[in-house]
mmCIF file of C-alpha atoms and ligand atoms in Angstrom:
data_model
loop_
_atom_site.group_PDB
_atom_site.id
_atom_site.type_symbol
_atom_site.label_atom_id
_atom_site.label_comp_id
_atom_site.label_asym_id
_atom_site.label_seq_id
_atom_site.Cartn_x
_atom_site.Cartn_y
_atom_site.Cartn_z
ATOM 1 C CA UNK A 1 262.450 110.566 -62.064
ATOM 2 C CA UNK A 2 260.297 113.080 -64.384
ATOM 3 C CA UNK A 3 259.425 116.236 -62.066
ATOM 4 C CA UNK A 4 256.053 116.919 -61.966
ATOM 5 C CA UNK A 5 254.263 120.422 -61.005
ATOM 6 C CA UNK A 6 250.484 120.175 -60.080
ATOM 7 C CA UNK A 7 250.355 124.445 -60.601
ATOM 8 C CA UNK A 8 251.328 123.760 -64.219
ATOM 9 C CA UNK A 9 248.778 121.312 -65.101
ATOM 10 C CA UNK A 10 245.899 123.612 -63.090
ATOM 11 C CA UNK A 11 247.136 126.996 -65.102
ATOM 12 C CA UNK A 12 248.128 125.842 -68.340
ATOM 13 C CA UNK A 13 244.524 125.595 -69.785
ATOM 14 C CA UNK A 14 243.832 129.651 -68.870
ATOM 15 C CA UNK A 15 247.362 130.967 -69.878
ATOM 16 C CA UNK A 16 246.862 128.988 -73.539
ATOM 17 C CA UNK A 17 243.591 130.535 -73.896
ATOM 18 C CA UNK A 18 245.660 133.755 -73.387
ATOM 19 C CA UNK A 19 248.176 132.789 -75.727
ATOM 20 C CA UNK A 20 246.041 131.707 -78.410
ATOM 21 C CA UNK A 21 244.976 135.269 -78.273
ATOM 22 C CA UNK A 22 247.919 137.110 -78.229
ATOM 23 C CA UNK A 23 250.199 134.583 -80.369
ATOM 24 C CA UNK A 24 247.784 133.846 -83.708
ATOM 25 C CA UNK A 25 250.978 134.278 -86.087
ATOM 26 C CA UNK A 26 253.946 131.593 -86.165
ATOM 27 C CA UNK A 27 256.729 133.072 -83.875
ATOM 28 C CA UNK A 28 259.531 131.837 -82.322
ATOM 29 C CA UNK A 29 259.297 131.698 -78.459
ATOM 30 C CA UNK A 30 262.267 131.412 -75.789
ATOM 31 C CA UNK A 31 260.694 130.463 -72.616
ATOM 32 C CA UNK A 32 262.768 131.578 -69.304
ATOM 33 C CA UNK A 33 263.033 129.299 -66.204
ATOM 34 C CA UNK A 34 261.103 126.311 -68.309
ATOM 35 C CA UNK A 35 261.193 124.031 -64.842
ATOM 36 C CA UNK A 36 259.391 120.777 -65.232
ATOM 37 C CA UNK A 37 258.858 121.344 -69.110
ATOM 38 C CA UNK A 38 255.143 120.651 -68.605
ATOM 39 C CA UNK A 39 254.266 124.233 -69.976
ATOM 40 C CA UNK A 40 256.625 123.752 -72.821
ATOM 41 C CA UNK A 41 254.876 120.393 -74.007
ATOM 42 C CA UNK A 42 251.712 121.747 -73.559
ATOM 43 C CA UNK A 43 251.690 124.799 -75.611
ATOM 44 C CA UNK A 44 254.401 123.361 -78.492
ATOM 45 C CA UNK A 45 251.301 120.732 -78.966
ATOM 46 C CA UNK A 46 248.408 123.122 -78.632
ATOM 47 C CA UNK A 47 250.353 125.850 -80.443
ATOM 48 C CA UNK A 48 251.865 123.898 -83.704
ATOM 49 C CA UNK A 49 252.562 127.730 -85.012
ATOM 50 C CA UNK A 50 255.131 128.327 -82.743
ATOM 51 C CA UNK A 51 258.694 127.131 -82.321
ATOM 52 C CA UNK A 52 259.317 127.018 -78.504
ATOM 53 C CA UNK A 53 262.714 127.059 -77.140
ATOM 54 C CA UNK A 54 263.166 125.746 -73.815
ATOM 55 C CA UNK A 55 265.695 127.283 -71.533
ATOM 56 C CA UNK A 56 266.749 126.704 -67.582
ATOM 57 C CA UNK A 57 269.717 126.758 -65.200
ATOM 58 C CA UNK A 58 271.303 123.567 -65.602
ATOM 59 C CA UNK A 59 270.079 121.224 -63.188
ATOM 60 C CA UNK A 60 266.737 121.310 -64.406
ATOM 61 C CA UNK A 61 268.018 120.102 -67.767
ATOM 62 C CA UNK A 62 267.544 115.770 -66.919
ATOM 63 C CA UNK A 63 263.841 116.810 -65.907
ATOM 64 C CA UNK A 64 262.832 118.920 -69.163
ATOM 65 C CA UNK A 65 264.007 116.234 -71.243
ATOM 66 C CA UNK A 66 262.631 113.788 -69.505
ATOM 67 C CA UNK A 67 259.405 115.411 -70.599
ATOM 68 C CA UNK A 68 260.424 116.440 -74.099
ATOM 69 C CA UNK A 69 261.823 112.514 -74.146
ATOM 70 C CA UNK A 70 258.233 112.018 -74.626
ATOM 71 C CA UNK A 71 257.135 113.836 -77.852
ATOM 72 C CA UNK A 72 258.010 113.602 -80.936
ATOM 73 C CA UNK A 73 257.355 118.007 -81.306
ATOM 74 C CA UNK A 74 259.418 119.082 -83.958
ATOM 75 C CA UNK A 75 258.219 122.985 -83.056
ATOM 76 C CA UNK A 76 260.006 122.026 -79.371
ATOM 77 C CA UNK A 77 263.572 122.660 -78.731
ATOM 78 C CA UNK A 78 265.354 121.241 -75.865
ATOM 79 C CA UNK A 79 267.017 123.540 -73.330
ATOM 80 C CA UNK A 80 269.387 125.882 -73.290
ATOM 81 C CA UNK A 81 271.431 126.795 -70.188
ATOM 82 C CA UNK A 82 270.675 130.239 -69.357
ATOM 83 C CA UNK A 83 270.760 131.507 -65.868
ATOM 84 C CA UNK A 84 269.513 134.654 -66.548
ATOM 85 C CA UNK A 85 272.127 135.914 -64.666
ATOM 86 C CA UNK A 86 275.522 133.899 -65.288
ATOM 87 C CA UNK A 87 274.876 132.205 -68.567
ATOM 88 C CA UNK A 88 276.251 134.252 -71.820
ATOM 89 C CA UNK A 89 272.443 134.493 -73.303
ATOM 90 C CA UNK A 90 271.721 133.066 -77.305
ATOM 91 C CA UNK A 91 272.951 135.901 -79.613
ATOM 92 C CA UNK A 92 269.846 135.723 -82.063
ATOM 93 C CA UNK A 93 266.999 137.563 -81.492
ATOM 94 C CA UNK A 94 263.248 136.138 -80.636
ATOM 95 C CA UNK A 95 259.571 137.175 -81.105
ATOM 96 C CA UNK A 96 258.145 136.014 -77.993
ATOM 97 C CA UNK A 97 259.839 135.897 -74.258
ATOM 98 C CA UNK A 98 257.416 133.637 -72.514
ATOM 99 C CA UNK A 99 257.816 133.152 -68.368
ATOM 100 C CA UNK A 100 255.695 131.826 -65.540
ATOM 101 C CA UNK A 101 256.183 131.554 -61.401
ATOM 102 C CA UNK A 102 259.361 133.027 -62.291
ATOM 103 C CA UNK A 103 259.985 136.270 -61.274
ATOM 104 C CA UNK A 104 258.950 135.714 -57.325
ATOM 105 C CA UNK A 105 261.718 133.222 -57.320
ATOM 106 C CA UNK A 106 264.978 134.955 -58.519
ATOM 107 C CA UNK A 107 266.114 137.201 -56.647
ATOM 108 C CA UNK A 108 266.025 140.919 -57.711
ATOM 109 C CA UNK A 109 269.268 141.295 -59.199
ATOM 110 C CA UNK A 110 268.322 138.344 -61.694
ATOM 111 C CA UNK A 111 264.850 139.745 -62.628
ATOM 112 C CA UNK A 112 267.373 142.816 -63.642
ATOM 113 C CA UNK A 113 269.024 141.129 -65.446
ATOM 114 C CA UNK A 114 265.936 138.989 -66.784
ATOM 115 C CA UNK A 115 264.687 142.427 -68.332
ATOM 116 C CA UNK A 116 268.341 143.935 -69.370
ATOM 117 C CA UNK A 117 269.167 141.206 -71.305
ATOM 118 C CA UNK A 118 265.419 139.403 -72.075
ATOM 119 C CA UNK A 119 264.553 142.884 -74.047
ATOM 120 C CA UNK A 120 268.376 142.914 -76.025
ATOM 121 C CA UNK A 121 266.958 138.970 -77.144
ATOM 122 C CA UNK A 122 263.665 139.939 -78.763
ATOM 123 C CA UNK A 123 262.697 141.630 -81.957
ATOM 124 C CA UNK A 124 261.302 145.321 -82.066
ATOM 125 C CA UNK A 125 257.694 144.386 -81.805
ATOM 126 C CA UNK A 126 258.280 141.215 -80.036
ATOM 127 C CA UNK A 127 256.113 140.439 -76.566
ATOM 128 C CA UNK A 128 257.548 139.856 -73.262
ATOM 129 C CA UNK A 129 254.640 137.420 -71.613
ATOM 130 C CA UNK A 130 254.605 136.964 -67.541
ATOM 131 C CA UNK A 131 252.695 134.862 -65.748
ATOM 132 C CA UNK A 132 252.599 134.568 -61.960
ATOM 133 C CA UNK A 133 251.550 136.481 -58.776
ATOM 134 C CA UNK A 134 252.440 140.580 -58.592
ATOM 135 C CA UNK A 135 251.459 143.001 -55.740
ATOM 136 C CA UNK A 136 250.146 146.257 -56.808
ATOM 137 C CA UNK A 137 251.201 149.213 -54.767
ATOM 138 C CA UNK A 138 253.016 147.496 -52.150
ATOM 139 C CA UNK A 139 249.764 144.775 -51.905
ATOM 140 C CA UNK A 140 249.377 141.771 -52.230
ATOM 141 C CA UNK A 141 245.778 141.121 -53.851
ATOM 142 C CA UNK A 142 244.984 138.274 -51.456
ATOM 143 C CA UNK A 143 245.682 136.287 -48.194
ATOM 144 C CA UNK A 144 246.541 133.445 -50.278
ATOM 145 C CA UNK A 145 249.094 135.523 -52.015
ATOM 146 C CA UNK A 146 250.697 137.239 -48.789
ATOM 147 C CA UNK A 147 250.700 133.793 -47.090
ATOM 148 C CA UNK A 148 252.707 132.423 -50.235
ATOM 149 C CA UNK A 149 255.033 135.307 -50.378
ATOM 150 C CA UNK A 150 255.768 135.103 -46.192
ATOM 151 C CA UNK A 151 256.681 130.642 -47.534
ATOM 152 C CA UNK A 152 258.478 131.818 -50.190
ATOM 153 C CA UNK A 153 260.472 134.276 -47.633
ATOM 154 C CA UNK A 154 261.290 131.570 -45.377
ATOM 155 C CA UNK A 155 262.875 129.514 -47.696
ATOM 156 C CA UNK A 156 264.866 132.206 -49.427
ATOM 157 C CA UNK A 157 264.491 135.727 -48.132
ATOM 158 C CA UNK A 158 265.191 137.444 -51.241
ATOM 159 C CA UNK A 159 262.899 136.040 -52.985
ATOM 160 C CA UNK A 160 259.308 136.915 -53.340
ATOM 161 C CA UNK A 161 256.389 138.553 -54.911
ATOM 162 C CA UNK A 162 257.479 141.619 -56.726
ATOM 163 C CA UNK A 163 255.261 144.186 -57.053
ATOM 164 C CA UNK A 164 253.990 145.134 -60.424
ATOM 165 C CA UNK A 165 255.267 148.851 -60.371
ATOM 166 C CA UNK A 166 259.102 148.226 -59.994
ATOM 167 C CA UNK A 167 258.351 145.684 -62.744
ATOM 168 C CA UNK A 168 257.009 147.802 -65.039
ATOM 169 C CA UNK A 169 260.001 151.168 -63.973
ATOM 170 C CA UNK A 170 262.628 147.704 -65.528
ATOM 171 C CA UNK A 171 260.340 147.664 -68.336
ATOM 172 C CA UNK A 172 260.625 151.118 -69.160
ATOM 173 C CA UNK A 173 264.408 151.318 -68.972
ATOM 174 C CA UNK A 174 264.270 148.844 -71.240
ATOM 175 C CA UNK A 175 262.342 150.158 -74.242
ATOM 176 C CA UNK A 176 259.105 147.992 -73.260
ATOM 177 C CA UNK A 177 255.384 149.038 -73.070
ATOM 178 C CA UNK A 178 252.627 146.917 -71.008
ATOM 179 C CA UNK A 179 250.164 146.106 -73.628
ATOM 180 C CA UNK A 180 247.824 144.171 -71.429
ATOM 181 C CA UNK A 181 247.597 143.212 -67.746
ATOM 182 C CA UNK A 182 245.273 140.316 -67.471
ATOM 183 C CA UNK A 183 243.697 138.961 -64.729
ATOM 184 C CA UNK A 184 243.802 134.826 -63.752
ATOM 185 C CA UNK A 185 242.077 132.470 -61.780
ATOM 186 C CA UNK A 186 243.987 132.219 -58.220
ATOM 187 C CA UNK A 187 245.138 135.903 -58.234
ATOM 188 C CA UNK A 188 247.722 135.399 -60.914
ATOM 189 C CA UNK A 189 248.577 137.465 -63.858
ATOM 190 C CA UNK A 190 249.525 137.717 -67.043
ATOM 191 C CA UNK A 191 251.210 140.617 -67.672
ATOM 192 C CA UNK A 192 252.224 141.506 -71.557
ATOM 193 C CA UNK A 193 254.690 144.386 -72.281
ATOM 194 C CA UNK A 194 255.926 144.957 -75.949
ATOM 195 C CA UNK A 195 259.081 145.918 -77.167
ATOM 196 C CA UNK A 196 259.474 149.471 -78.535
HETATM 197 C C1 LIG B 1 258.605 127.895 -59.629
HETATM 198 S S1 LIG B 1 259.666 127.407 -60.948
HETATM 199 C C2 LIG B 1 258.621 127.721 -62.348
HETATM 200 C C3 LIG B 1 258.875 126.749 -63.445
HETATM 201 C C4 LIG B 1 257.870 126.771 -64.600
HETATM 202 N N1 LIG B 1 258.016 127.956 -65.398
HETATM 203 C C5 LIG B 1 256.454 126.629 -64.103
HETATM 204 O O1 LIG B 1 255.609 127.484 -64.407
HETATM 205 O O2 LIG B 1 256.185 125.631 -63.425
HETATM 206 C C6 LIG B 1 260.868 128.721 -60.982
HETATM 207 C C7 LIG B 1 261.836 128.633 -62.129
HETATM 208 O O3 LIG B 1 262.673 129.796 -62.085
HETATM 209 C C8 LIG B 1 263.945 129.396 -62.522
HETATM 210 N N2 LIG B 1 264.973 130.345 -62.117
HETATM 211 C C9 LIG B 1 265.233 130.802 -60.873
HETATM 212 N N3 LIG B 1 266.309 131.613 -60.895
HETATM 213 C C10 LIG B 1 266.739 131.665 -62.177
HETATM 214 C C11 LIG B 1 267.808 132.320 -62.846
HETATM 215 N N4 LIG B 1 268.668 133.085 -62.181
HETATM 216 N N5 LIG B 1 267.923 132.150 -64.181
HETATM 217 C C12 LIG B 1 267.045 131.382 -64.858
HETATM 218 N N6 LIG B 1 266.016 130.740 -64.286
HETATM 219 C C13 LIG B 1 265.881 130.855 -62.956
HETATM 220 C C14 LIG B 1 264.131 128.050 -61.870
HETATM 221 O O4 LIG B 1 265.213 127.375 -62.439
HETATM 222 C C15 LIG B 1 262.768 127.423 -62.098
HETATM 223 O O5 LIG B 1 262.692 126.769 -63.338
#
C-alpha cells in the first residue's frame, strides 16, 4: 500500500517557499532519508530546475516508488540505497543535500556519519538543507517538542531531538558554515549550512 505522512503534506508548502528562495539556479539535489517520497514529488514538480535524487534505507524503497509510480518527473530519480551509515555512498558529487524529520531519528553515530560523508558528496559551495525540530542549548523550544522527543525516546532511546549546537561543532569539522537558521510553523527549522 502507498505510505502516506500527514507532517509532509502540512510542511511541504513552508519548506518550498524556503527552497524557492535558497535554490533559484538548476542544481542537482540528493535528498537523505526520502521516507514516503511525498516531499520528493512535491518539490521535483514545483521545482522543474532541479534534478532530485531520492535516497533511503532499503525498505522504504516499494513505498517511494509507489509514489514516483505516479509521475511522469523526468527531474525525479528513484532511490538509491544509502543508509547513511552502512551503504557505500554515490561517488559523484552534488549541489544540494536536502533532509527533513531526519536527524531526531538516527541515532547519533549515523547523524556522524550523515555529516562525514554528506559534506565529502557535495560541491564546494553546495548547501546542506535540514528541516525538523532542534533544541538550542540543551532546550527544547516547546512542550510540544519535549513531549515529542520523551515519544520518540520510548520507542527508541537513542533517538531524539538533537540540539542545534552539537549539530553545528559536526558541521564545523566538516568544512561547513550555517548560512541561515530559519524559523517554521510548529517549532521546526530549517537550518542551511554551506560547504567551505
Ligand atoms: C520520520 S522519517 C522522515 C521521512 C521524510 N523525510 C519526511 O519528511 O517525511 C525518518 C527517515 O529517516 C530515515 N533514516 C533513519 N535512519 C537512517 C539511516 N541510518 N540512514 C538513512 N536514512 C535513515 C528513515 O529511513 C526515514 O526515511
Amino acid at each position: 500500500m502507498k505510505p502516506y505522512s500527514s507532517s509532509c503534506d502540512q510542511n511541504k508548502g513552508t519548506i518550498l517557499t524556503v527552497l524557492e528562495a535558497v535554490l533559484p539556479d538548476s542544481a542537482e539535489v540528493l535528498e537523505i532519508g526520502t521516507g514516503t517520497g511525498q516531499h520528493a514529488v512535491y518539490f521535483a514538480e514545483k521545482l522543474p530546475h532541479l534534478i532530485w535524487q531520492t535516497s533511503d534505507q532499503i525498505q522504504y524503497h516499494e513505498g517511494i516508488k509507489l509514489w514516483l509510480g505516479e509521475t511522469t518527473l523526468s527531474n525525479l530519480l528513484p532511490p538509491l540505497a544509502l543508509n547513511v551509515s552502512t551503504d557505500v555512498w554515490p561517488s559523484k558529487q552534488y549541489d544540494v543535500l536536502y533532509s527533513a524529520n531526519v536527524t531526531h531519528i538516527m541515532h547519533w553515530d549515523n547523524v556522524v556519519d550523515l555529516f562525514t560523508q554528506g559534506a565529502k558528496c557535495l560541491k564546494p559551495g553546495g548547501q546542506f538543507i535540514f528541516y525538523g525540530p532542534f533544541n538550542y542549548s540543551g532546550q527544547y523550544t516547546s512542550q510540544g517538542n519535549m513531549q515529542f522527543d520523551k515519544h520518540l525516546k520510548t520507542g527508541d532511546p537513542l533517538s531524539g531531538i538533537r540540539d542545534f549546537d552539537d549539530l553545528a561543532k559536526l558541521a564545523t569539522e566538516n568544512g561547513l558554515t550555517l548560512v541561515n537558521d530559519y524559523e517554521m510553523p510548529a517549532n521546526n527549522r530549517i537550518l542551511l549550512w554551506r560547504k567551505l
